Amino acid sequence: MNDLQSFDARSGAAHGEPLLASTADDINAAAQAAADAFETWGSSTGAQRAALLDALAAALEADREALVALADVETALGTARLNGELDRTAFQLRRFASIATRGLPFERLDDPAVAGAPPVGHPAMVLQRVPLGPVAMFAASNFPFAFSVLGGDTASAMAAGCPVVVKAHPGHPLLSQRVFALIQNVLKAQGLPAGLIGLVQGAGVEVGVALVRHPLIAAGAFTGSTRGGAALQAEANARPRPIPFYGELGSINPVVALPAALQARGAELATTLAGSIVQGCGQFCTNPGLIVLIDGAEADAFVAQLATALAAQQPHAMLTSGMRRAFDAGVARFVEHGAQPLVQQPGSTQAPGPQLLQVSGAQFLQQSALHDEVFGPSSLVVRAASQAEVLAVLAAVGGSLTVTLWGADAESDDTRALVRGAMAIAGRVLFAGVPTGVAVTAAQQHGGPWPASTAPMTTSVGDAALNRFLRPVSLQDAPAWLLARQGRPC
Ligand code: NAP
C-alpha cells in the first residue's frame, strides 16, 4: 500500500512527515470492530444515538480553532469558508440527533389483520425498518468537514443505527486524523465501543477497494468523482454478496437563462453567476459548469457581461496539485473538441485563472466530451438555436444534481416543457439564485440520475439521507413483546 503525505495546498510543499497507510490487517480490524459495535448500536435507542451525535458536534466546536487552521493548510479553502463549513457540520450532526430523538428511524406502518379470505383478508402486518450494518464511508476532498469524517454520511448512518468505517480522503489526512481522535475521546467518554466509527487511510485505490470488498461491510456511501464512484460501485456489485452503494458524484449543473430574464437583469445575473463559478475555486459538485442560452442580442450582451465579471475574479489555490493539473487538462480537452475560449486568465502553479468557453448547441450535442465535468473555476456557454435545442441539450446532459431555470416565472407551453426537461435530469430544480450552496433541510434532494449519482432515488443531504441506511422488514402476526419495542430493532 502507498504511504500518505499531507501537503500545504497553497505551496504544494510536503506538510509534516509521511504517514502510514492502512494495511490489510488494519482494514480487517476496522470492519470487524464495526461489526462488533453493530451488535449493540443497531438496537440502540434514539436518545443514545442523539447523545453521541450531540457530543460529536460539541467536540468539533470545542476544537474549532485548531481544526480550521489545519484544514486551511491542507485545503487552502480559507478560514471564513472553513468556519462556516464546521458550523454546517455541527448543525447536521445535531439535526440527525433530533431525528433520532423524534424516533424517525423507528417509524412503522401498522396494517391490522382483516378477517376473511385473501386477497381482501390478511394477517396483521407491521412494516418497520432495520439498519443495514457497517457502512464504508468515502470522504470527499472538497468538503473537509461536511462531507468528510464527521460529515452528513456519518451522521445519517449513525442516526440510522449503523457503525461507520471512514475511508479518509488523502487530500486532508492530518485533519482526518485529528477529527478521528476527537471521535475516539467522545466514544470513550460515553462508554461506547471504539469501533463504532473507524478510520482507514491510503493514497491509492487499494484501501477503498479492500474496504468495499470486506464481507462485514453492508453498504457504501461515497462522495467524489464519477469515475471513482463508478469503480467502487462496480466493486460493490461484484462482491459474492453485492451491497447497496450510494455514490454522490460529479455534476455539470446546467443554468438555463431565458432571454426575458437576461433582458430584465442580465448584468446582475452575470455578476452572481461569475461569483458562483469561482466560489471555493469552483470545487463544488454544484458548480455551474454549463450555461445554456438561446442565441440573440440578449445572449450576446450577457456573455460579454459574464466574461468581464469572470475575468476580474482571482480564485484561490486548488485542493491538490493533482486537481490543478486535471483542471488544465479538462479545459484543454474542451478546446480540442471545438470549444472557443472566451476568458483564459492565466493562473499560478497552485491557483488557476478563471476560464469561460463557448460552443453552439449543435456542437454540444455532437461532442460527448463536452458533457464532462471540469472540476474548478470554469464554465461552458452553450448557444442554442431554439428552445427545442435547449431541451435537447438538457437531455444530452442526462443527469445532474441541479438544473437552474432563470425566466420560467410565467406558465406557458415553453416553460412547462423546460420544467419537464429539467425535472427529467436533475434532483433539484432552482428558479432563482445559483446552484452552489445546498440547504440541509427536510425537502432537500441532493442526487440525480447518472452520472450525478449511483442511486437517484436517494439523497446524501437533508433528512432523507437517513433512509439510505435502513431496510424495510414486514413483521407478520408478530408477538406482543416485539410490537412493544415500537420499531426499535432487537
Ligand atoms: P475522487 O477522486 O473520486 O476521490 C474520492 C475518494 O474515492 C478518495 O478517497 C479516493 O481515494 C477514492 N477513490 C477514487 N477512485 C477510486 C477507485 N477507482 N477505487 C477506489 N477508491 C477510489 O473525488 P475527489 O477528488 O475527492 O472529489 C472531487 C469530485 O467529487 C468532483 O467530481 C465533485 O463534483 C465530486 N463531489 C460530489 C459531491 C456530491 O455530493 N455529489 C460532493 C462533493 C464532491 P484515493 O484518492 O486514495 O484513491
Coordinates of N, CA, C and O and ligand atoms in Angstrom, one line a residue, residues 4 138-143 147 167-171 202-209 222-229 231-232 235 247-251 283-286 319 323 373 375 401 446-447 452 460-461, ligand 1:
L4 N 1.2 7.8 2.8 CA 0.4 9.0 2.7 C 1.3 10.2 3.1 O 2.2 10.1 3.9
F138 N -16.8 7.0 2.2 CA -15.7 7.6 1.5 C -15.9 9.2 1.5 O -16.8 9.7 1.0
A139 N -14.9 9.8 2.2 CA -14.9 11.2 2.4 C -14.5 11.9 1.0 O -13.7 11.4 0.3
A140 N -15.0 13.1 0.9 CA -14.7 13.9 -0.3 C -13.6 14.9 0.0 O -13.4 15.2 1.2
S141 N -12.9 15.3 -1.0 CA -11.8 16.3 -0.8 C -12.3 17.7 -0.6 O -11.6 18.4 0.2
N142 N -13.4 18.1 -1.2 CA -13.7 19.5 -1.3 C -14.6 20.0 -0.1 O -14.9 21.1 0.0
F143 N -15.0 19.1 0.8 CA -15.7 19.5 2.0 C -15.0 18.8 3.1 O -15.5 17.7 3.6
F147 N -18.5 16.8 4.3 CA -18.6 15.5 3.6 C -17.4 14.7 3.9 O -16.8 14.0 3.0
K167 N -13.2 5.9 5.0 CA -12.0 5.9 4.2 C -11.7 7.4 4.0 O -12.4 8.2 3.3
A168 N -10.7 7.9 4.8 CA -10.4 9.3 4.8 C -9.9 9.7 3.4 O -9.3 8.9 2.7
H169 N -10.1 11.0 3.1 CA -9.6 11.5 1.8 C -8.1 11.9 1.9 O -7.7 12.6 2.9
P170 N -7.3 11.4 1.0 CA -5.8 11.7 1.1 C -5.5 13.2 1.0 O -4.4 13.6 1.2
G171 N -6.5 14.0 0.6 CA -6.2 15.5 0.4 C -6.2 16.2 1.8 O -5.7 17.3 1.9
G202 N -5.3 5.9 3.0 CA -4.3 5.4 2.0 C -4.3 6.4 0.9 O -5.2 7.2 0.7
A203 N -3.2 6.4 0.1 CA -3.1 7.3 -1.0 C -3.2 6.6 -2.3 O -2.4 6.8 -3.2
G204 N -4.0 5.6 -2.4 CA -4.2 4.8 -3.7 C -5.5 4.1 -3.6 O -6.2 4.2 -2.5
V205 N -5.9 3.5 -4.6 CA -7.3 2.9 -4.6 C -7.4 1.7 -3.8 O -8.5 1.2 -3.4
E206 N -6.2 1.1 -3.4 CA -6.3 -0.3 -2.8 C -7.1 -0.3 -1.5 O -7.9 -1.2 -1.2
V207 N -6.9 0.8 -0.7 CA -7.5 0.8 0.7 C -9.1 0.8 0.5 O -9.8 0.0 1.1
G208 N -9.6 1.7 -0.4 CA -11.0 1.8 -0.6 C -11.6 0.5 -1.2 O -12.7 0.1 -0.8
V209 N -10.9 0.0 -2.1 CA -11.4 -1.3 -2.7 C -11.4 -2.4 -1.7 O -12.4 -3.1 -1.6
F222 N -20.5 7.2 -0.8 CA -19.3 7.8 -1.4 C -19.7 9.2 -1.9 O -20.8 9.4 -2.4
T223 N -18.7 10.1 -1.7 CA -18.9 11.4 -2.3 C -17.6 11.7 -3.0 O -16.5 11.7 -2.4
G224 N -17.7 11.9 -4.3 CA -16.4 12.1 -5.1 C -16.7 12.1 -6.6 O -17.8 12.4 -7.0
S225 N -15.7 11.7 -7.4 CA -15.8 11.8 -8.8 C -16.7 10.7 -9.4 O -16.8 9.6 -8.8
T226 N -17.2 11.0 -10.6 CA -18.0 10.0 -11.3 C -17.1 8.7 -11.5 O -17.6 7.6 -11.4
R227 N -15.9 8.9 -11.9 CA -15.0 7.8 -12.2 C -14.8 6.9 -11.0 O -14.9 5.7 -11.0
G228 N -14.4 7.6 -9.9 CA -14.2 6.8 -8.6 C -15.4 6.1 -8.2 O -15.4 5.0 -7.7
G229 N -16.6 6.8 -8.2 CA -17.8 6.2 -7.8 C -18.2 5.0 -8.6 O -18.7 4.0 -8.1
A231 N -16.2 3.1 -10.2 CA -15.3 2.0 -10.0 C -15.7 1.3 -8.7 O -15.7 0.0 -8.6
L232 N -16.0 2.0 -7.7 CA -16.4 1.4 -6.4 C -17.8 0.8 -6.4 O -18.0 -0.2 -5.8
E235 N -17.2 -2.5 -7.8 CA -16.7 -3.4 -6.7 C -17.8 -3.9 -5.8 O -17.9 -5.1 -5.4
G247 N -23.5 6.5 -4.2 CA -22.5 7.4 -4.7 C -23.0 8.7 -5.1 O -23.9 8.8 -6.0
E248 N -22.6 9.8 -4.4 CA -22.9 11.2 -4.9 C -21.7 11.7 -5.7 O -20.6 11.8 -5.2
L249 N -21.9 11.9 -7.0 CA -20.8 12.1 -7.9 C -20.7 13.5 -8.5 O -21.3 14.4 -8.0
G250 N -19.9 13.6 -9.5 CA -19.7 14.9 -10.1 C -20.9 15.3 -10.9 O -21.8 14.5 -11.2
S251 N -21.0 16.6 -11.3 CA -22.2 17.1 -11.9 C -21.8 18.4 -12.7 O -20.9 19.1 -12.3
Q283 N -14.6 24.4 -6.8 CA -14.5 23.0 -6.4 C -15.8 22.6 -5.7 O -15.7 22.2 -4.5
F284 N -16.9 22.7 -6.3 CA -18.2 22.3 -5.8 C -18.8 21.3 -6.7 O -18.8 21.5 -8.0
C285 N -19.5 20.3 -6.2 CA -20.3 19.4 -7.0 C -21.4 20.1 -7.7 O -22.0 19.7 -8.7
T286 N -21.8 21.3 -7.1 CA -22.9 22.0 -7.6 C -22.5 23.3 -8.4 O -23.3 24.2 -8.7
L319 N -7.4 22.4 -4.3 CA -7.2 21.5 -3.1 C -5.9 20.7 -3.2 O -5.2 20.5 -2.2
M323 N -5.4 18.0 -8.8 CA -6.6 18.6 -9.3 C -6.3 19.8 -10.1 O -6.9 20.1 -11.1
E373 N -17.6 16.9 -16.5 CA -17.3 17.9 -15.5 C -15.8 18.3 -15.6 O -14.9 17.5 -15.7
F375 N -13.5 20.1 -13.1 CA -13.6 20.4 -11.7 C -12.7 21.6 -11.4 O -11.5 21.5 -11.5
L401 N -27.0 17.0 -10.6 CA -27.5 17.3 -9.3 C -28.6 18.4 -9.3 O -29.6 18.4 -8.6
H446 N -30.4 15.9 -2.8 CA -29.1 16.1 -3.4 C -28.7 14.7 -4.0 O -28.2 13.8 -3.3
G447 N -28.9 14.6 -5.2 CA -28.7 13.4 -6.0 C -29.4 13.6 -7.3 O -30.1 14.6 -7.5
A452 N -24.8 11.9 -12.1 CA -24.8 12.7 -10.8 C -24.8 11.8 -9.6 O -24.2 12.2 -8.6
S460 N -28.1 12.5 -0.4 CA -27.0 12.5 0.6 C -27.0 13.7 1.5 O -26.2 13.8 2.5
V461 N -27.9 14.6 1.2 CA -28.0 15.8 2.1 C -29.5 16.0 2.5 O -30.4 15.7 1.6
Ligands
NAP1 P1 -12.3 11.2 -6.0 O1 -11.0 11.4 -6.7 O2 -13.3 10.3 -6.7 O3 -11.9 10.6 -4.6 C1 -12.9 10.3 -3.6 C2 -12.5 9.1 -2.8 O4 -12.6 8.0 -3.5 C3 -11.0 9.2 -2.4 O5 -10.9 8.6 -1.1 C4 -10.3 8.2 -3.4 O6 -9.2 7.6 -2.8 C5 -11.4 7.2 -3.6 N1 -11.3 6.7 -5.0 C6 -11.3 7.3 -6.1 N2 -11.3 6.5 -7.2 C7 -11.2 5.2 -6.6 C8 -11.2 3.9 -7.2 N3 -11.1 3.7 -8.5 N4 -11.2 2.9 -6.4 C9 -11.2 3.1 -5.0 N5 -11.2 4.3 -4.4 C10 -11.3 5.4 -5.2 O7 -13.1 12.6 -5.7 P2 -12.5 13.9 -5.2 O8 -11.4 14.3 -6.0 O9 -12.2 13.8 -3.7 O10 -13.7 15.0 -5.3 C11 -14.0 15.7 -6.4 C12 -15.2 15.1 -7.1 O11 -16.2 14.9 -6.1 C13 -15.8 16.1 -8.1 O12 -16.2 15.4 -9.2 C14 -17.0 16.6 -7.4 O13 -18.0 17.1 -8.2 C15 -17.5 15.4 -6.6 N6 -18.3 15.8 -5.4 C16 -19.6 15.4 -5.4 C17 -20.4 15.7 -4.3 C18 -21.8 15.3 -4.3 O14 -22.5 15.5 -3.2 N7 -22.4 14.8 -5.3 C19 -19.9 16.5 -3.3 C20 -18.5 16.9 -3.3 C21 -17.7 16.5 -4.4 P3 -7.7 7.8 -3.3 O15 -7.6 9.2 -3.7 O16 -6.9 7.4 -2.1 O17 -7.6 6.9 -4.4

